[in-house]
Amino acid sequence: MLELKNISFQPNDAPILSHLNLTINEGETVSIIGPSGSGKSTLLRLMADLISPTDGQCFLNGKNYISYKPEQLRQTVSYCPQTPTLFGETIFDNVSFPAKIRKEKCDIKRANYLLTAFNLSQYDLNTNVSRFSGGEKQRLAIIRQLMYVPKFLLLDEATSALDQKNQQLVEQEIFKYHQEKGLGIIWITHDIKQSTRLFSRRLTIEQGKISNEEVIK
Ligand SMILES: Nc1ncnc2c1ncn2[C@@H]1O[C@H](COP(=O)(O)OP(=O)(O)OP(=O)(O)O)[C@@H](O)[C@H]1O
Ligand SMILES: [Mg+2]
């Protein structure tokens, strides 16, 4: 379970998030909508422990974030940024990264399975990623995060550069891990249809606050 208690983020004079309370249960699927600049990415970056709140506290399974090792938190709550950064030169450099930080061997079979599931099977693991399109980068970044399935996957407009067919492929593959492994999903989107299609709850963020909470199904 993820809990944000009275969270504020105010690096300068103006608050970006103010006094926000939110609980997300294990395996829950939540979409987040709201105007540009309202604080959605900041909220996910706080949940992912990439930034620290200026007030309030975050808890994972009842334990304060500050009592976890950063790498343990990052492997449990995994964030895919709005503009993903790819590593190294090749697809392999990216899909093998999660194994490398765990000092394990890269599961090549799984990497190839995911490349096919995300409609990138025309490329092999040695393909150079420097000329990848925006949508190809987005898919490879998500593959990198699914090499090991976390407890919570935080997606920041993860399919914004994809056509409808690829968007649905990505959604289906991600939600498969919700059904099979109880993956919790928190997904920022500007696509209103997407925000209700598969999620059980939808939050609206406006001016750094949760202005609406809807139970979808
Ligand atoms: N570290 C920071 N210092 C100062 N201002 C910041 C910082 N991080 C974010 N902001 C500002 O906070 C506001 C919210 O940013 P955020 O990226 O969370 O918005 P968003 O809701 O994700 O918007 P979009 O839909 O455009 O992605 C923006 O005005 C941004 O410039
Ligand atoms: Mg954003």
PDB file of N, CA and C and ligand atoms in Angstrom, residues 9 11-12 16 35-42 82 157 190, ligand 1:
ATOM      1  N   PHE A   9       4.667  20.183  -1.794  1.00  0.00           N
ATOM      2  CA  PHE A   9       5.947  20.382  -2.476  1.00  0.00           C
ATOM      3  C   PHE A   9       6.006  21.826  -2.901  1.00  0.00           C
ATOM      4  N   PRO A  11       9.138  24.161  -3.655  1.00  0.00           N
ATOM      5  CA  PRO A  11      10.571  24.457  -3.685  1.00  0.00           C
ATOM      6  C   PRO A  11      10.870  25.951  -3.582  1.00  0.00           C
ATOM      7  N   ASN A  12       9.914  26.792  -4.109  1.00  0.00           N
ATOM      8  CA  ASN A  12      10.108  28.252  -4.034  1.00  0.00           C
ATOM      9  C   ASN A  12       8.901  28.892  -3.343  1.00  0.00           C
ATOM     10  N   ILE A  16       3.575  23.804  -5.420  1.00  0.00           N
ATOM     11  CA  ILE A  16       3.275  22.998  -6.608  1.00  0.00           C
ATOM     12  C   ILE A  16       2.270  21.908  -6.227  1.00  0.00           C
ATOM     13  N   PRO A  35      -5.180  19.538 -15.813  1.00  0.00           N
ATOM     14  CA  PRO A  35      -4.544  20.450 -16.760  1.00  0.00           C
ATOM     15  C   PRO A  35      -3.021  20.412 -16.707  1.00  0.00           C
ATOM     16  N   SER A  36      -2.417  20.848 -17.797  1.00  0.00           N
ATOM     17  CA  SER A  36      -0.960  20.946 -17.876  1.00  0.00           C
ATOM     18  C   SER A  36      -0.457  21.895 -16.792  1.00  0.00           C
ATOM     19  N   GLY A  37       0.583  21.464 -16.096  1.00  0.00           N
ATOM     20  CA  GLY A  37       1.165  22.318 -15.053  1.00  0.00           C
ATOM     21  C   GLY A  37       0.476  22.201 -13.700  1.00  0.00           C
ATOM     22  N   SER A  38      -0.482  21.251 -13.566  1.00  0.00           N
ATOM     23  CA  SER A  38      -1.239  21.168 -12.304  1.00  0.00           C
ATOM     24  C   SER A  38      -0.505  20.401 -11.211  1.00  0.00           C
ATOM     25  N   GLY A  39       0.592  19.690 -11.574  1.00  0.00           N
ATOM     26  CA  GLY A  39       1.376  18.993 -10.554  1.00  0.00           C
ATOM     27  C   GLY A  39       1.357  17.479 -10.662  1.00  0.00           C
ATOM     28  N   LYS A  40       0.833  16.947 -11.759  1.00  0.00           N
ATOM     29  CA  LYS A  40       0.687  15.485 -11.907  1.00  0.00           C
ATOM     30  C   LYS A  40       2.042  14.777 -11.912  1.00  0.00           C
ATOM     31  N   SER A  41       2.973  15.263 -12.748  1.00  0.00           N
ATOM     32  CA  SER A  41       4.293  14.614 -12.804  1.00  0.00           C
ATOM     33  C   SER A  41       5.016  14.761 -11.469  1.00  0.00           C
ATOM     34  N   THR A  42       4.870  15.920 -10.857  1.00  0.00           N
ATOM     35  CA  THR A  42       5.506  16.140  -9.547  1.00  0.00           C
ATOM     36  C   THR A  42       4.990  15.109  -8.539  1.00  0.00           C
ATOM     37  N   GLN A  82       7.810  11.147 -18.220  1.00  0.00           N
ATOM     38  CA  GLN A  82       7.079  11.689 -19.375  1.00  0.00           C
ATOM     39  C   GLN A  82       7.953  11.651 -20.632  1.00  0.00           C
ATOM     40  N   GLU A 157       2.154   9.702 -18.844  1.00  0.00           N
ATOM     41  CA  GLU A 157       1.790   9.875 -20.267  1.00  0.00           C
ATOM     42  C   GLU A 157       2.579   8.900 -21.140  1.00  0.00           C
ATOM     43  N   HIS A 190      -3.643  12.423 -20.670  1.00  0.00           N
ATOM     44  CA  HIS A 190      -4.523  13.515 -21.119  1.00  0.00           C
ATOM     45  C   HIS A 190      -5.644  12.950 -21.984  1.00  0.00           C
TER      46      HIS A 190
HETATM   47  N1  LIG B   1      11.589  21.530  -8.858  1.00  0.00           N
HETATM   48  C1  LIG B   1      10.764  22.477  -9.289  1.00  0.00           C
HETATM   49  N2  LIG B   1      10.994  23.781  -9.007  1.00  0.00           N
HETATM   50  C2  LIG B   1      10.162  24.737  -9.420  1.00  0.00           C
HETATM   51  N3  LIG B   1       9.053  24.512 -10.133  1.00  0.00           N
HETATM   52  C3  LIG B   1       8.767  23.249 -10.464  1.00  0.00           C
HETATM   53  C4  LIG B   1       9.599  22.155 -10.068  1.00  0.00           C
HETATM   54  N4  LIG B   1       9.056  21.013 -10.544  1.00  0.00           N
HETATM   55  C5  LIG B   1       7.938  21.379 -11.190  1.00  0.00           C
HETATM   56  N5  LIG B   1       7.751  22.709 -11.170  1.00  0.00           N
HETATM   57  C6  LIG B   1       6.597  23.455 -11.720  1.00  0.00           C
HETATM   58  O1  LIG B   1       5.444  22.892 -11.126  1.00  0.00           O
HETATM   59  C7  LIG B   1       4.333  22.909 -12.021  1.00  0.00           C
HETATM   60  C8  LIG B   1       3.763  21.494 -12.148  1.00  0.00           C
HETATM   61  O2  LIG B   1       4.656  20.693 -12.913  1.00  0.00           O
HETATM   62  P1  LIG B   1       4.316  19.203 -13.335  1.00  0.00           P
HETATM   63  O3  LIG B   1       5.400  18.737 -14.219  1.00  0.00           O
HETATM   64  O4  LIG B   1       4.035  18.422 -12.106  1.00  0.00           O
HETATM   65  O5  LIG B   1       2.947  19.415 -14.144  1.00  0.00           O
HETATM   66  P2  LIG B   1       2.034  18.377 -14.924  1.00  0.00           P
HETATM   67  O6  LIG B   1       0.682  18.400 -14.285  1.00  0.00           O
HETATM   68  O7  LIG B   1       2.721  17.077 -15.006  1.00  0.00           O
HETATM   69  O8  LIG B   1       1.908  19.043 -16.364  1.00  0.00           O
HETATM   70  P3  LIG B   1       1.878  18.382 -17.854  1.00  0.00           P
HETATM   71  O9  LIG B   1       0.479  17.859 -18.044  1.00  0.00           O
HETATM   72  O10 LIG B   1       2.191  19.533 -18.741  1.00  0.00           O
HETATM   73  O11 LIG B   1       2.939  17.318 -17.884  1.00  0.00           O
HETATM   74  C9  LIG B   1       4.870  23.480 -13.319  1.00  0.00           C
HETATM   75  O12 LIG B   1       4.499  24.836 -13.374  1.00  0.00           O
HETATM   76  C10 LIG B   1       6.377  23.324 -13.212  1.00  0.00           C
HETATM   77  O13 LIG B   1       7.059  24.309 -13.916  1.00  0.00           O
END
